[in-house]
Coordinates of C-alpha atoms in Angstrom, one line a residue:
X1 CA -122.4 -120.1 -64.6
X2 CA -122.0 -118.3 -68.1
X3 CA -121.1 -114.7 -68.5
X4 CA -124.3 -113.7 -69.7
X5 CA -125.8 -115.7 -66.5
X6 CA -123.7 -113.9 -64.6
X7 CA -124.4 -110.5 -65.8
X8 CA -128.2 -111.3 -65.3
X9 CA -127.4 -111.8 -61.8
X10 CA -125.7 -108.8 -61.5
X11 CA -128.2 -106.3 -62.8
X12 CA -130.9 -108.5 -61.3
X13 CA -130.0 -108.2 -57.9
X14 CA -132.4 -106.8 -55.3
X15 CA -129.4 -105.1 -53.3
X16 CA -128.3 -103.0 -56.4
X17 CA -131.1 -100.3 -56.0
X18 CA -128.9 -99.5 -52.6
X19 CA -125.6 -100.1 -53.8
X20 CA -126.7 -97.3 -56.7
X21 CA -127.5 -95.2 -54.1
X22 CA -124.4 -95.6 -52.1
X23 CA -122.6 -95.0 -55.8
X24 CA -124.5 -92.0 -56.5
X25 CA -123.6 -90.6 -52.9
X26 CA -120.0 -91.3 -53.4
X27 CA -120.3 -89.7 -56.8
X28 CA -121.2 -86.5 -55.5
X29 CA -118.3 -86.6 -53.2
X30 CA -114.7 -86.2 -54.5
X31 CA -113.1 -89.7 -55.6
X32 CA -110.2 -89.2 -53.5
X33 CA -108.4 -91.8 -50.6
X34 CA -109.7 -91.0 -47.3
X35 CA -106.1 -91.3 -45.8
X36 CA -104.4 -89.7 -48.7
X37 CA -102.1 -86.8 -47.1
X38 CA -104.1 -83.5 -47.3
X39 CA -107.0 -85.4 -48.7
X40 CA -109.7 -86.8 -46.0
X41 CA -113.4 -85.6 -47.0
X42 CA -115.3 -88.0 -44.4
X43 CA -118.6 -89.6 -45.6
X44 CA -119.4 -92.6 -47.7
X45 CA -117.5 -95.7 -47.2
X46 CA -116.8 -95.7 -50.9
X47 CA -113.1 -94.4 -51.5
X48 CA -112.9 -95.4 -55.3
X49 CA -114.0 -97.2 -58.1
X50 CA -111.8 -97.7 -60.7
X51 CA -112.2 -99.9 -63.7
X52 CA -108.9 -101.1 -65.8
X53 CA -108.4 -102.6 -69.1
X54 CA -105.2 -103.4 -70.8
X55 CA -103.5 -102.0 -67.4
X56 CA -104.9 -98.3 -68.2
X57 CA -107.6 -96.7 -66.0
X58 CA -111.1 -96.3 -67.7
X59 CA -112.0 -93.1 -67.7
X60 CA -116.2 -91.9 -66.8
X61 CA -116.6 -95.3 -65.1
X62 CA -117.3 -94.4 -61.7
X63 CA -120.5 -96.5 -61.0
X64 CA -119.6 -100.1 -59.4
X65 CA -122.6 -101.8 -61.2
X66 CA -121.7 -100.4 -64.3
X67 CA -118.3 -101.1 -64.0
X68 CA -119.0 -104.5 -63.2
X69 CA -121.5 -104.8 -66.2
X70 CA -118.3 -103.5 -68.4
X71 CA -115.9 -105.8 -67.3
X72 CA -117.9 -108.7 -67.6
X73 CA -119.2 -107.8 -70.7
X74 CA -115.8 -107.6 -72.7
X75 CA -114.2 -110.5 -70.7
X76 CA -111.3 -107.9 -70.1
X77 CA -109.8 -106.1 -67.4
X78 CA -111.2 -105.8 -63.6
X79 CA -112.7 -103.3 -60.8
X80 CA -111.0 -101.6 -58.1
X81 CA -113.2 -100.9 -55.4
X82 CA -111.7 -99.4 -52.5
X83 CA -113.7 -98.9 -49.2
X84 CA -112.6 -97.4 -45.7
X85 CA -114.4 -98.9 -42.6
X86 CA -117.5 -99.7 -44.2
X87 CA -120.7 -100.4 -42.2
X88 CA -122.4 -104.0 -42.4
X89 CA -125.5 -102.5 -44.1
X90 CA -122.9 -100.6 -46.4
X91 CA -121.2 -103.6 -47.4
X92 CA -124.3 -105.7 -47.7
X93 CA -124.6 -104.8 -51.5
X94 CA -121.2 -105.1 -52.5
X95 CA -121.0 -108.5 -50.8
X96 CA -124.4 -109.5 -52.8
X97 CA -123.0 -108.0 -56.6
X98 CA -119.8 -110.0 -56.1
X99 CA -120.8 -113.2 -54.2
X100 CA -118.4 -112.9 -51.3
X101 CA -118.7 -115.4 -48.7
X102 CA -120.6 -114.2 -45.6
X103 CA -117.5 -115.0 -43.2
X104 CA -115.2 -113.3 -45.2
X105 CA -117.8 -110.3 -45.2
X106 CA -118.0 -110.4 -41.5
X107 CA -114.2 -110.2 -41.1
X108 CA -114.0 -107.6 -43.3
X109 CA -116.6 -105.0 -41.5
X110 CA -115.5 -106.0 -38.1
X111 CA -111.8 -105.7 -38.6
X112 CA -109.2 -106.7 -35.7
X113 CA -108.4 -110.0 -37.4
X114 CA -105.3 -111.8 -37.6
X115 CA -103.1 -111.5 -40.9
X116 CA -104.6 -114.6 -43.3
X117 CA -105.2 -115.9 -46.5
X118 CA -108.3 -117.8 -46.9
X119 CA -110.3 -119.2 -50.3
X120 CA -113.6 -118.9 -51.0
X121 CA -114.3 -120.9 -54.0
X122 CA -112.5 -118.4 -57.1
X123 CA -112.0 -115.6 -54.7
X124 CA -109.3 -115.1 -52.1
X125 CA -109.3 -113.4 -48.9
X126 CA -106.2 -111.5 -47.4
X127 CA -106.0 -109.4 -44.2
X128 CA -103.0 -107.4 -43.8
X129 CA -101.9 -105.7 -40.5
X130 CA -100.5 -102.0 -41.5
X131 CA -97.9 -100.2 -39.2
X132 CA -97.2 -97.0 -38.5
X133 CA -94.5 -95.3 -36.5
X134 CA -95.8 -92.6 -34.6
X135 CA -93.2 -89.9 -34.0
X136 CA -92.2 -88.5 -30.8
X137 CA -90.3 -86.0 -29.1
X138 CA -89.2 -88.2 -26.2
X139 CA -89.6 -92.0 -25.4
X140 CA -91.4 -91.9 -22.0
X141 CA -93.2 -95.1 -20.3
X142 CA -96.6 -93.8 -22.1
X143 CA -95.4 -93.0 -25.2
X144 CA -97.2 -94.9 -28.7
X145 CA -94.6 -96.0 -31.1
X146 CA -96.4 -98.1 -33.1
X147 CA -100.1 -97.9 -34.4
X148 CA -101.7 -100.4 -36.5
X149 CA -104.5 -100.5 -38.8
X150 CA -105.7 -103.4 -41.4
X151 CA -106.4 -103.9 -45.0
X152 CA -108.5 -106.6 -46.2
X153 CA -108.8 -107.6 -49.8
X154 CA -111.1 -109.5 -51.8
X155 CA -109.4 -110.6 -54.9
X156 CA -111.5 -112.5 -57.9
X157 CA -110.6 -112.8 -61.5
X158 CA -111.9 -109.5 -62.5
X159 CA -112.5 -107.5 -59.4
X160 CA -110.4 -106.4 -56.4
X161 CA -112.1 -104.8 -53.5
X162 CA -110.0 -103.4 -50.8
X163 CA -111.4 -102.5 -47.0
X164 CA -109.0 -100.3 -45.1
X165 CA -109.7 -99.6 -41.3
X166 CA -107.5 -96.8 -39.2
X167 CA -106.1 -93.6 -40.7
X168 CA -102.9 -94.5 -42.0
X169 CA -101.9 -96.9 -44.8
X170 CA -103.1 -95.1 -47.7
X171 CA -103.8 -96.8 -51.1
X172 CA -103.9 -93.8 -52.7
X173 CA -100.3 -93.2 -53.7
X174 CA -99.7 -97.2 -54.4
X175 CA -102.8 -96.5 -56.8
X176 CA -101.2 -93.7 -58.3
X177 CA -97.8 -95.9 -58.8
X178 CA -99.4 -98.7 -60.2
X179 CA -101.3 -96.8 -62.9
X180 CA -98.1 -95.3 -64.0
X181 CA -96.7 -99.1 -64.8
X182 CA -99.4 -100.4 -67.2
X183 CA -97.0 -103.2 -67.6
X184 CA -97.4 -104.6 -64.1
X185 CA -101.5 -103.4 -63.9
X186 CA -102.1 -105.3 -67.0
X187 CA -101.7 -108.7 -65.2
X188 CA -104.7 -108.3 -63.2
X189 CA -106.2 -108.1 -59.7
X190 CA -102.9 -110.3 -58.7
X191 CA -100.8 -107.7 -59.4
X192 CA -102.6 -105.4 -57.2
X193 CA -102.6 -107.7 -54.3
X194 CA -98.8 -107.9 -55.0
X195 CA -98.4 -104.2 -54.9
X196 CA -100.5 -104.0 -51.4
X197 CA -98.6 -107.0 -50.0
X198 CA -95.4 -105.1 -50.8
X199 CA -96.3 -102.0 -49.8
X200 CA -97.3 -103.3 -46.2
X201 CA -93.9 -105.5 -45.8
X202 CA -92.0 -102.3 -46.8
X203 CA -93.8 -100.1 -44.1
X204 CA -92.6 -103.2 -41.7
X205 CA -89.2 -102.5 -42.7
X206 CA -89.4 -98.3 -42.2
X207 CA -90.9 -99.0 -38.8
X208 CA -88.3 -101.4 -37.7
X209 CA -85.8 -99.5 -38.7
X210 CA -87.4 -96.2 -36.5
X211 CA -87.7 -98.4 -33.6
X212 CA -84.2 -99.4 -33.8
X213 CA -83.5 -95.6 -33.2
X214 CA -85.4 -95.6 -29.9
X215 CA -84.0 -98.8 -28.8
X216 CA -80.5 -97.7 -29.4
X217 CA -81.3 -94.3 -27.6
X218 CA -82.7 -96.5 -24.5
X219 CA -79.6 -98.6 -24.7
X220 CA -77.1 -95.4 -24.7
X221 CA -79.2 -94.1 -21.4
X222 CA -79.2 -97.6 -19.8
X223 CA -75.2 -97.8 -19.9
X224 CA -74.6 -94.0 -19.1
X225 CA -73.3 -92.6 -15.5
X226 CA -76.8 -92.3 -14.5
X227 CA -78.3 -95.5 -16.1
X228 CA -79.6 -97.0 -12.7
X229 CA -82.2 -93.8 -12.7
X230 CA -83.7 -94.9 -15.9
X231 CA -87.4 -95.3 -15.5
X232 CA -87.9 -98.8 -16.3
X233 CA -91.2 -98.4 -17.8
X234 CA -89.7 -96.9 -21.0
X235 CA -88.0 -100.3 -21.7
X236 CA -91.6 -101.9 -20.8
X237 CA -93.2 -99.8 -23.1
X238 CA -90.7 -100.6 -25.7
X239 CA -91.3 -104.5 -25.3
X240 CA -95.4 -103.5 -25.6
X241 CA -95.4 -101.4 -28.5
X242 CA -92.5 -104.2 -30.0
X243 CA -95.3 -106.7 -29.1
X244 CA -97.8 -104.9 -31.1
X245 CA -95.7 -105.0 -34.2
X246 CA -94.8 -108.3 -33.8
X247 CA -98.3 -109.4 -34.0
X248 CA -98.4 -107.5 -37.4
X249 CA -95.6 -109.3 -38.8
X250 CA -95.3 -113.0 -37.9
X251 CA -98.3 -114.3 -38.5
X252 CA -98.2 -113.0 -42.2
X253 CA -95.3 -115.2 -42.7
X254 CA -97.6 -118.3 -43.6
X255 CA -99.9 -116.4 -45.9
X256 CA -97.0 -114.7 -47.9
X257 CA -95.3 -118.3 -48.2
X258 CA -98.4 -119.8 -49.5
X259 CA -98.5 -116.7 -52.3
X260 CA -95.1 -117.4 -52.9
X261 CA -95.0 -121.0 -53.1
X262 CA -98.6 -122.7 -53.8
X263 CA -100.4 -122.4 -56.8
X264 CA -103.6 -120.2 -56.5
X265 CA -106.1 -120.0 -58.7
X266 CA -106.3 -116.2 -59.2
X267 CA -102.6 -115.7 -58.8
X268 CA -100.5 -115.9 -61.8
X269 CA -97.3 -117.8 -61.5
X270 CA -95.5 -114.8 -63.4
X271 CA -97.1 -112.7 -60.3
X272 CA -95.7 -115.5 -57.4
X273 CA -92.0 -115.0 -58.5
X274 CA -92.8 -111.0 -57.4
X275 CA -94.3 -112.7 -54.0
X276 CA -91.0 -114.4 -53.2
X277 CA -89.4 -110.9 -53.2
X278 CA -92.1 -109.9 -50.8
X279 CA -91.4 -113.1 -48.4
X280 CA -88.0 -112.2 -48.5
X281 CA -88.7 -108.8 -47.2
X282 CA -90.9 -110.2 -44.6
X283 CA -88.3 -112.6 -43.2
X284 CA -86.0 -109.6 -42.6
X285 CA -88.6 -107.9 -40.7
X286 CA -89.4 -111.0 -38.5
X287 CA -85.5 -111.1 -38.1
X288 CA -85.5 -107.7 -37.1
X289 CA -88.1 -107.9 -34.5
X290 CA -86.8 -111.2 -32.8
X291 CA -83.3 -109.5 -32.4
X292 CA -85.2 -106.5 -31.0
X293 CA -87.0 -108.4 -28.5
X294 CA -83.6 -110.0 -27.2
X295 CA -81.7 -106.9 -27.1
X296 CA -84.6 -105.3 -24.9
X297 CA -84.3 -108.2 -22.5
X298 CA -80.6 -107.9 -22.3
X299 CA -81.3 -104.3 -21.8
X300 CA -83.8 -105.0 -19.2
X301 CA -81.6 -107.3 -17.3
X302 CA -78.5 -105.0 -17.5
X303 CA -80.7 -102.1 -16.0
X304 CA -81.8 -104.4 -13.1
X305 CA -78.4 -105.5 -12.4
X306 CA -77.2 -101.8 -12.7
X307 CA -80.3 -100.9 -9.8
X308 CA -78.9 -104.1 -7.9
X309 CA -75.5 -102.5 -7.8
X310 CA -76.7 -99.4 -7.0
X311 CA -78.5 -100.6 -4.1
X312 CA -75.6 -102.8 -2.9
X313 CA -73.3 -99.9 -3.0
X314 CA -76.3 -97.8 -0.6
X315 CA -76.0 -100.9 1.6
X316 CA -72.2 -101.1 2.0
X317 CA -72.1 -97.4 2.7
X318 CA -75.0 -97.4 5.2
X319 CA -73.2 -100.6 7.0
X320 CA -70.0 -98.8 7.1
X321 CA -71.5 -95.7 8.8
X322 CA -73.4 -98.0 11.2
X323 CA -70.0 -99.9 12.1
X324 CA -68.1 -96.6 12.6
X325 CA -71.2 -95.1 14.6
X326 CA -71.1 -98.5 16.9
X327 CA -68.0 -97.7 18.5
X328 CA -68.6 -94.7 20.3
X329 CA -72.0 -96.1 21.0
X330 CA -70.8 -98.8 23.1
X331 CA -68.3 -97.0 24.9
X332 CA -71.0 -94.6 25.8
X333 CA -73.3 -97.2 26.5
X334 CA -70.8 -98.9 28.8
X335 CA -70.1 -95.8 31.0
X336 CA -73.5 -94.7 31.1
X337 CA -74.3 -97.7 33.3
X338 CA -75.2 -96.4 37.2
X339 CA -72.5 -98.8 38.7
X340 CA -70.9 -97.4 41.8
X341 CA -67.7 -98.9 41.2
X342 CA -66.2 -98.3 37.8
X343 CA -62.6 -98.0 36.7
X344 CA -61.6 -94.4 36.0
X345 CA -64.9 -92.8 37.2
X346 CA -63.3 -90.4 39.5
X347 CA -60.3 -90.1 37.3
X348 CA -59.4 -86.4 36.3
X349 CA -58.3 -87.6 32.3
X350 CA -60.9 -90.3 32.2
X351 CA -63.4 -88.2 30.3
X352 CA -60.7 -86.8 27.4
X353 CA -59.3 -90.4 27.3
X354 CA -62.5 -92.1 26.7
X355 CA -63.2 -89.3 24.0
X356 CA -59.8 -89.9 22.1
X357 CA -60.1 -93.5 22.4
X358 CA -63.4 -93.3 20.4
X359 CA -62.3 -90.7 18.1
X360 CA -59.0 -92.9 17.3
X361 CA -61.3 -95.9 16.8
X362 CA -63.8 -94.1 14.2
X363 CA -61.0 -92.7 12.4
X364 CA -59.2 -96.3 12.1
X365 CA -62.8 -97.9 10.9
X366 CA -63.2 -94.7 8.3
X367 CA -60.0 -95.2 7.0
X368 CA -60.4 -98.9 6.3
X369 CA -63.8 -98.8 4.9
X370 CA -62.4 -95.8 2.8
X371 CA -59.6 -98.1 1.2
X372 CA -61.8 -100.8 0.7
X373 CA -64.2 -98.7 -1.4
X374 CA -67.0 -98.9 0.9
X375 CA -67.0 -95.4 1.7

């Protein structure tokens, strides 16, 4: 379809009126990123709508329909639309305007998707899992260590749509960094895709570094003198949180590899070189997570072994004391039998002799167990 035909399609959509209503509602609110520190005016799902030409932000082009008309009329630049947890109704006009595939739209609205990369005609749909380290004073069996969110991207020839879910993974600072580097932004929507992928993977590395500190703390406590008293729930909690991080990082390997190696229509070959660097960082994060998983397994096994050893120590002490007590119990049991004729039953020194024998036997057993480390 020609550019004029596309333009007629854009301006003639029935859903454009509803979309303009959403855009006007968004314009009445400050144009900020909902997750940016100290900036969170909740309201319309439209976070920002920006037009870029020659790597420079075009001022005064906040209306989405006008921005699309400008870009497609000039044949240069692209539109970056940012959304935060849009509803199906809010996203319907955007999907119709950019002719987005219904399956991708459903994934973007519903969230809770696995990291992936899909092609729908000339549009690329990517899903990234964002992660955030949750600060805590002390790791407990119920501590939240890793919090996850999602960023979905629709990347076309002249547009980028970012749909973010969760309260972290802010794209406000990232947008500012890109705008400060017009040489990179002039490369088009693929540059935004790379910047977001690089930002997400860098967060993976930051979180793994923070998780390593928690694992080191648990490891130190396990191998301390009171390691057997450590709550194993803390180790299991670390494994659960690590599994959450693993679900975000590991599935992203194939999509990033495709972006770095396979020819993709909306990704310039020059940008693919940058994705190789992202892929290297992702491999590092995956290797760290695999190492953490093995280390936690070893820590858990060591802790269980310590508990078993401590239980064996307790059982040995109990057994030793039971053996010491068994001697006087046996002697008293013999002399407690009601037989008329028993040796030394009426002897004057029979009682002190029996008591002395029992004491001597108990002392010998005690010293023997003590020498062997049982007591």
